mmCIF file of N, CA, C and O in Angstrom:
data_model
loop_
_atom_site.group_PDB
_atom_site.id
_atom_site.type_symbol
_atom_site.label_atom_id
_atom_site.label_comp_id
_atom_site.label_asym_id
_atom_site.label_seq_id
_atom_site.Cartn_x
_atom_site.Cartn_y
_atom_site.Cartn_z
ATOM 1 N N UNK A 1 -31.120 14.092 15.665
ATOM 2 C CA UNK A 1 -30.628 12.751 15.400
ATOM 3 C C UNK A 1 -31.581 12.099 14.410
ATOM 4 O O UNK A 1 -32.805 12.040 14.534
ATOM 5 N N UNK A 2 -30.813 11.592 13.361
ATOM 6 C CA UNK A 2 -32.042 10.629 12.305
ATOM 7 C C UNK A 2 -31.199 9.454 11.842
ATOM 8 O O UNK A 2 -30.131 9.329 11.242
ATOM 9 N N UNK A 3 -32.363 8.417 12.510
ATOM 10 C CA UNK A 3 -31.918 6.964 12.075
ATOM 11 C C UNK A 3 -32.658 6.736 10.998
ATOM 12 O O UNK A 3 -33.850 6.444 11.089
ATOM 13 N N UNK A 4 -31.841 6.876 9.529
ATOM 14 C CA UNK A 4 -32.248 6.720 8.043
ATOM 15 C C UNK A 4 -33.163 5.172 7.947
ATOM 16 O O UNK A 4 -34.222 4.965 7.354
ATOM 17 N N UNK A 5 -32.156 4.031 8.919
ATOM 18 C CA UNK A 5 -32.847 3.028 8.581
ATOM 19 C C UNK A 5 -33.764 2.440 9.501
ATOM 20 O O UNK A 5 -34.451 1.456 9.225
ATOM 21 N N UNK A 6 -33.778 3.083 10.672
ATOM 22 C CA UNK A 6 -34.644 2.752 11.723
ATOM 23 C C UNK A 6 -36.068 4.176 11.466
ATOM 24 O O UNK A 6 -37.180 3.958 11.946
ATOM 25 N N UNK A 7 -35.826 5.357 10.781
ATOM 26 C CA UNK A 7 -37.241 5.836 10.955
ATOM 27 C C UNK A 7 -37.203 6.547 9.675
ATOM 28 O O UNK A 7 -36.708 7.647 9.426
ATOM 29 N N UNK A 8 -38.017 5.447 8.647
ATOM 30 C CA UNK A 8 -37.893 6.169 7.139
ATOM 31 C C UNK A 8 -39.508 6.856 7.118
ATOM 32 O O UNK A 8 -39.739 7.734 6.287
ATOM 33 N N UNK A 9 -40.746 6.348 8.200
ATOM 34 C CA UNK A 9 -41.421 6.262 8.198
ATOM 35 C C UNK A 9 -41.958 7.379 9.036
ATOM 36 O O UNK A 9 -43.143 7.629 8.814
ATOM 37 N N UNK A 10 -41.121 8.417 10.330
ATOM 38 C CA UNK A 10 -41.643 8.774 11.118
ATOM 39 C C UNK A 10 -42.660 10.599 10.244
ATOM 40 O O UNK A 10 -42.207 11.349 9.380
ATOM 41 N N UNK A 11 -43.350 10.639 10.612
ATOM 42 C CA UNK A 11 -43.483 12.270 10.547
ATOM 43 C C UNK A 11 -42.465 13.386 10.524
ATOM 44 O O UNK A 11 -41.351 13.101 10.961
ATOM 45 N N UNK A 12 -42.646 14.451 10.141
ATOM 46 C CA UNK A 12 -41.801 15.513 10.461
ATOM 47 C C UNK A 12 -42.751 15.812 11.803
ATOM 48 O O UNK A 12 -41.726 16.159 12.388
ATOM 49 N N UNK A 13 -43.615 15.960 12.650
ATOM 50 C CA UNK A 13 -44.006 15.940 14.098
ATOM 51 C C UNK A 13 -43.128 15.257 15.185
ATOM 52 O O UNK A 13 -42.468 15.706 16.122
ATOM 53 N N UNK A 14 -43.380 13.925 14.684
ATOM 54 C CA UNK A 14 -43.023 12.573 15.432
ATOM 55 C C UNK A 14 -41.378 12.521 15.524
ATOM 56 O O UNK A 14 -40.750 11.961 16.422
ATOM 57 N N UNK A 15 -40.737 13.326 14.242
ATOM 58 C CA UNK A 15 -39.588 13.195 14.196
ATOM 59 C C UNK A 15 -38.383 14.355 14.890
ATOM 60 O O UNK A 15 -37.201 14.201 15.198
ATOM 61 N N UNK A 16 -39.693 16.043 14.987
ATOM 62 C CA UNK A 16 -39.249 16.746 15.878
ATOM 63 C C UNK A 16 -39.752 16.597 17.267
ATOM 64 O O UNK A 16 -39.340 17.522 17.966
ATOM 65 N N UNK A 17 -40.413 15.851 17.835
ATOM 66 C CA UNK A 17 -40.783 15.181 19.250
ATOM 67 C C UNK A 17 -39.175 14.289 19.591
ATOM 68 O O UNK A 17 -38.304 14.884 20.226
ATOM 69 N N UNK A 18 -39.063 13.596 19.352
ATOM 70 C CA UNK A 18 -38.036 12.271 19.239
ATOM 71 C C UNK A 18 -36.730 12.963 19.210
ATOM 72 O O UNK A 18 -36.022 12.465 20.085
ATOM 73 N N UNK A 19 -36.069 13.971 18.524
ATOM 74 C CA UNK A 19 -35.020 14.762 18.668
ATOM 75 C C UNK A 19 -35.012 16.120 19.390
ATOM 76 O O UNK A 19 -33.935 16.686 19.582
ATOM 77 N N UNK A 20 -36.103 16.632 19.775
ATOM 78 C CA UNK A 20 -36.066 17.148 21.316
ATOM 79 C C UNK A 20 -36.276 16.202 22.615
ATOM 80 O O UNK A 20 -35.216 16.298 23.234
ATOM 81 N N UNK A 21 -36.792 15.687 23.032
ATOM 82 C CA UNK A 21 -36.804 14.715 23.809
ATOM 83 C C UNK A 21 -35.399 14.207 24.006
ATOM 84 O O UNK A 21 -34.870 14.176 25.117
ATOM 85 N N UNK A 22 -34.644 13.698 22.579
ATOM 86 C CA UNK A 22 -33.112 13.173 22.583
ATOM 87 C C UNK A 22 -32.574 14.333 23.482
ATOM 88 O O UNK A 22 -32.128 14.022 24.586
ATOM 89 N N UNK A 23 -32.578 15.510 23.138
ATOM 90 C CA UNK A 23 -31.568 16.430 22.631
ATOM 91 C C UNK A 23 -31.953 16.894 24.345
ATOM 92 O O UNK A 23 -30.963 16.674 25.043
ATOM 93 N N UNK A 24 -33.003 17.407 25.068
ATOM 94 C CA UNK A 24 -33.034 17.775 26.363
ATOM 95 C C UNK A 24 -33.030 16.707 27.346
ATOM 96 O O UNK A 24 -33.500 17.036 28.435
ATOM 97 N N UNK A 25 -32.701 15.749 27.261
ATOM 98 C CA UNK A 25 -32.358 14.257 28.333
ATOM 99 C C UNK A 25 -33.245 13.889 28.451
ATOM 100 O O UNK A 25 -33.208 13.186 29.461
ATOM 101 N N UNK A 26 -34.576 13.883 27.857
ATOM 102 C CA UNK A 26 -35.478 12.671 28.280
ATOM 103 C C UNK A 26 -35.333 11.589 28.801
ATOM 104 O O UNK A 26 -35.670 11.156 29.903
ATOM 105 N N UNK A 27 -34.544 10.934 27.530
ATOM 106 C CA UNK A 27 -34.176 9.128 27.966
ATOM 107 C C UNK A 27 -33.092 9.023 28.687
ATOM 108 O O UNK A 27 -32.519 7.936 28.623
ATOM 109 N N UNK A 28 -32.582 9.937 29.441
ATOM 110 C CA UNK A 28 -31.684 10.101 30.548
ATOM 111 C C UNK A 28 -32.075 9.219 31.419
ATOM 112 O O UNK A 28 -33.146 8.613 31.392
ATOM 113 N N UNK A 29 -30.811 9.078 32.594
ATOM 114 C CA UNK A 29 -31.321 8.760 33.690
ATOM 115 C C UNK A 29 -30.904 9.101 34.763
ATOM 116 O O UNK A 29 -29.759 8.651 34.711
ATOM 117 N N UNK A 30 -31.026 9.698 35.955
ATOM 118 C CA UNK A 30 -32.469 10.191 36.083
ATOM 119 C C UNK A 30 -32.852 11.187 34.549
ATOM 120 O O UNK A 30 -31.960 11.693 33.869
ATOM 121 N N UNK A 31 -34.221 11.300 34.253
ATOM 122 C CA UNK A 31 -34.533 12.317 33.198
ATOM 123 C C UNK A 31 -34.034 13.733 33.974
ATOM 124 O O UNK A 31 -33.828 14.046 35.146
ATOM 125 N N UNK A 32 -33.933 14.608 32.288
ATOM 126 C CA UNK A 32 -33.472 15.855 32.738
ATOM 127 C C UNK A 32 -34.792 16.445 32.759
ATOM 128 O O UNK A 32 -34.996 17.401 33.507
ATOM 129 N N UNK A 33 -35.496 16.092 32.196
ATOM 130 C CA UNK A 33 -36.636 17.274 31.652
ATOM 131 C C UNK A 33 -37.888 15.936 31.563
ATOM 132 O O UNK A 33 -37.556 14.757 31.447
ATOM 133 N N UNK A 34 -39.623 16.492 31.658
ATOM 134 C CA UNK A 34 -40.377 16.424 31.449
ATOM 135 C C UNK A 34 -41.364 16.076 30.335
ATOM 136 O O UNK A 34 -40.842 16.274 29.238
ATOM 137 N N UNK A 35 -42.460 15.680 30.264
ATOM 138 C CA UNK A 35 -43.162 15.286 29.088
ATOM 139 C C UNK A 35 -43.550 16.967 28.718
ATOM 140 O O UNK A 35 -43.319 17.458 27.613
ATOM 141 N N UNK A 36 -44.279 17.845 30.049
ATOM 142 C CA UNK A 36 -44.883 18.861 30.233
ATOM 143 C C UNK A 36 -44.025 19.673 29.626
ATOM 144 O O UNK A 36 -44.408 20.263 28.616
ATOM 145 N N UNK A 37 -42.620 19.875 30.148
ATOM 146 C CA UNK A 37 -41.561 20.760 29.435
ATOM 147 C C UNK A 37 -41.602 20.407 27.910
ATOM 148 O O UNK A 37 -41.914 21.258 27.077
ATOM 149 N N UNK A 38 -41.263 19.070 27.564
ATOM 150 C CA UNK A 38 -41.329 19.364 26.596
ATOM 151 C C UNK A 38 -42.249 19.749 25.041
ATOM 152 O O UNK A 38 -42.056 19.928 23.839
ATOM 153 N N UNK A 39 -43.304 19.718 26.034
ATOM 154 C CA UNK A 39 -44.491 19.841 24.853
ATOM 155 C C UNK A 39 -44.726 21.667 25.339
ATOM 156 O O UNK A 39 -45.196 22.287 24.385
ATOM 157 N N UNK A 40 -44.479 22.592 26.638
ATOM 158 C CA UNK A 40 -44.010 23.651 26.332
ATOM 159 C C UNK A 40 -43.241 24.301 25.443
ATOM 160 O O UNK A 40 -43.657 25.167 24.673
ATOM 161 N N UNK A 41 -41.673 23.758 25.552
ATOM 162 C CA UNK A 41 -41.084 23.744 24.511
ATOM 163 C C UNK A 41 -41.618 24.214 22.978
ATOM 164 O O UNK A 41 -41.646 25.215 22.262
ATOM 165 N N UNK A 42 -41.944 23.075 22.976
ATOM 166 C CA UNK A 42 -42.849 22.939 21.380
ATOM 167 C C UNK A 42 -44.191 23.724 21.198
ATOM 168 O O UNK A 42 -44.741 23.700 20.098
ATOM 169 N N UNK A 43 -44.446 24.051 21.691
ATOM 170 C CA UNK A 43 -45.487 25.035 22.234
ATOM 171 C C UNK A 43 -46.911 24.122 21.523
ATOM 172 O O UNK A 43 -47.599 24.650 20.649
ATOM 173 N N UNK A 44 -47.150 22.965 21.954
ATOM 174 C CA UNK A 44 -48.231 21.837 21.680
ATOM 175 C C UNK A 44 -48.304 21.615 23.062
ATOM 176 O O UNK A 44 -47.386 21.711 23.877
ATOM 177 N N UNK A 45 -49.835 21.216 23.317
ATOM 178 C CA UNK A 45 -50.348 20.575 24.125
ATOM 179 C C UNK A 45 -49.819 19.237 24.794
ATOM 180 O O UNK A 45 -49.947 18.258 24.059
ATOM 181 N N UNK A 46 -49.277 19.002 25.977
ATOM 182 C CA UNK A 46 -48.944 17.643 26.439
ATOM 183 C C UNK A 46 -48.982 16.901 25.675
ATOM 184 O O UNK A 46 -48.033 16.720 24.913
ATOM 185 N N UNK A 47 -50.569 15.922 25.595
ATOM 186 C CA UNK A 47 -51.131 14.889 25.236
ATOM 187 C C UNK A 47 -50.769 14.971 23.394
ATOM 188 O O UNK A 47 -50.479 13.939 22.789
ATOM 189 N N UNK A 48 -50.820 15.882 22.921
ATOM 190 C CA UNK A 48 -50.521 16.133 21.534
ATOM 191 C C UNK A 48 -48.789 16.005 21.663
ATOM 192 O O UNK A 48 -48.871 14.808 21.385
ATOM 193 N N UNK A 49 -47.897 16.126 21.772
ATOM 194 C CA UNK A 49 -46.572 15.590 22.485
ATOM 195 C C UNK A 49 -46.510 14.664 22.546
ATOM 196 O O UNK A 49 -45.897 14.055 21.670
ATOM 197 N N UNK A 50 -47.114 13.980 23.629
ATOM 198 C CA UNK A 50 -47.249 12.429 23.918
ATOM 199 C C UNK A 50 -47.595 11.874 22.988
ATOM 200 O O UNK A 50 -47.104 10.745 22.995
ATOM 201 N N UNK A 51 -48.074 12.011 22.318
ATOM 202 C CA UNK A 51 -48.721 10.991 21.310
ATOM 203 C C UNK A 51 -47.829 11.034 20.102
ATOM 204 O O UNK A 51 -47.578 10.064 19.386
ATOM 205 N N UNK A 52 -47.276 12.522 19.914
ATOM 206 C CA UNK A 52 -46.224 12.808 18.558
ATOM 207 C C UNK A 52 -45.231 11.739 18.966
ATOM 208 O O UNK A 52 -44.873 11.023 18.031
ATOM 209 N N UNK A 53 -44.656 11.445 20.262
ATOM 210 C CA UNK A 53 -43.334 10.526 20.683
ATOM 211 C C UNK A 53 -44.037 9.224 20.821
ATOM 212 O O UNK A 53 -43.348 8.209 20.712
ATOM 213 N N UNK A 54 -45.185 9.120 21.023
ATOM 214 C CA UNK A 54 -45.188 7.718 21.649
ATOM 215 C C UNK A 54 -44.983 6.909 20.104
ATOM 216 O O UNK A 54 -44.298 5.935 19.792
ATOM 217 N N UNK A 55 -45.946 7.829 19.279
ATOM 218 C CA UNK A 55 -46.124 6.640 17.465
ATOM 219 C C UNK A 55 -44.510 6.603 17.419
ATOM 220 O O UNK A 55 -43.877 5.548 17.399
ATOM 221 N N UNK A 56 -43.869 8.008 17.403
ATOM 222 C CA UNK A 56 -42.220 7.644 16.573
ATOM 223 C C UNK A 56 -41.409 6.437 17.740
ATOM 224 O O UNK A 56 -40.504 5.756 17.258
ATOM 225 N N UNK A 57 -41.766 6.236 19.196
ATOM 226 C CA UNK A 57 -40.955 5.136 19.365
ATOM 227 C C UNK A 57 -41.660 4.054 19.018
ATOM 228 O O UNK A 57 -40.787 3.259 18.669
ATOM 229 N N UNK A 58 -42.844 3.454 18.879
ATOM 230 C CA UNK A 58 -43.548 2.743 18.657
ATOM 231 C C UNK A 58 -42.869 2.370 16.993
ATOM 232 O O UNK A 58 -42.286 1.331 16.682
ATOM 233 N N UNK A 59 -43.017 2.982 16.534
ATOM 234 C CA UNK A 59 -42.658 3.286 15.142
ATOM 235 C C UNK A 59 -40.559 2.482 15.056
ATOM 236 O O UNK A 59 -40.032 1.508 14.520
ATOM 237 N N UNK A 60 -40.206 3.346 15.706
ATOM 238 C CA UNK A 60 -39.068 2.801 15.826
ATOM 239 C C UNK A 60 -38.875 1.932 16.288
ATOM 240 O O UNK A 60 -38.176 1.254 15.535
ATOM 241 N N UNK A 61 -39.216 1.083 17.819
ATOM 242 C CA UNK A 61 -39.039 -0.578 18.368
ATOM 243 C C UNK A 61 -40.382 -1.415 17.227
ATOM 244 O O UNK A 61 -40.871 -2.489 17.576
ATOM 245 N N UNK A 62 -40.705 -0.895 16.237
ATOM 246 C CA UNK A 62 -41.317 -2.151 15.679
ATOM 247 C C UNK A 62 -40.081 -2.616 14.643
ATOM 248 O O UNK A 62 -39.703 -3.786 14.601
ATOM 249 N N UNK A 63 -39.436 -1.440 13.724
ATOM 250 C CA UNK A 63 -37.863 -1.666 13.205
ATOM 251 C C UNK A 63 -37.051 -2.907 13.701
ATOM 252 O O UNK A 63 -36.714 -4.013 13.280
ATOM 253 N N UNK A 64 -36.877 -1.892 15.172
ATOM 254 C CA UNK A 64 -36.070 -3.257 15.436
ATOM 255 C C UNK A 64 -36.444 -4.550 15.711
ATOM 256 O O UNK A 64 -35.581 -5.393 15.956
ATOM 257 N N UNK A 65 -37.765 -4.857 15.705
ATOM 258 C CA UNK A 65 -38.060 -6.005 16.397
ATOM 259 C C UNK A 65 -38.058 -7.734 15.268
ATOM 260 O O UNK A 65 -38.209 -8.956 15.289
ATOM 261 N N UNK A 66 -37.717 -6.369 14.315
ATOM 262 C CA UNK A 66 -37.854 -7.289 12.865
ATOM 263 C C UNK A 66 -36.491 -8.089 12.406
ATOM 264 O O UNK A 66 -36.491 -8.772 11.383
#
């Protein structure tokens, strides 16, 4: 998924964090899947994960906040 006008800014990291996360139910609810899964997945470290998603939503709710 790419929002052209909401993430002109993200990484190619930040931007494959954010569309796996989409894509295996993260922002589900209940979630389908994990922070842990998904930084398996990606074969990166958790915290290196976490941090790739946290800037791109950070990144993205500052967009909208404007």
């Amino acid at each position: 998924i790419y929002f052209p006008r909401l993430s002109p800014d993200l990484s190619f990291q930040q931007r494959k964090a954010l569309n796996l996360a989409i894509e295996k139910g993260y922002y589900n609810f209940p979630k389908k899947i994990h922070l842990d899964q998904l930084a398996k997945i990606s074969k990166i470290s958790g915290a290196t994960f976490r941090e790739h998603l946290r800037k791109a939503e950070k990144k993205i709710l500052g967009e909208l906040s404007k």
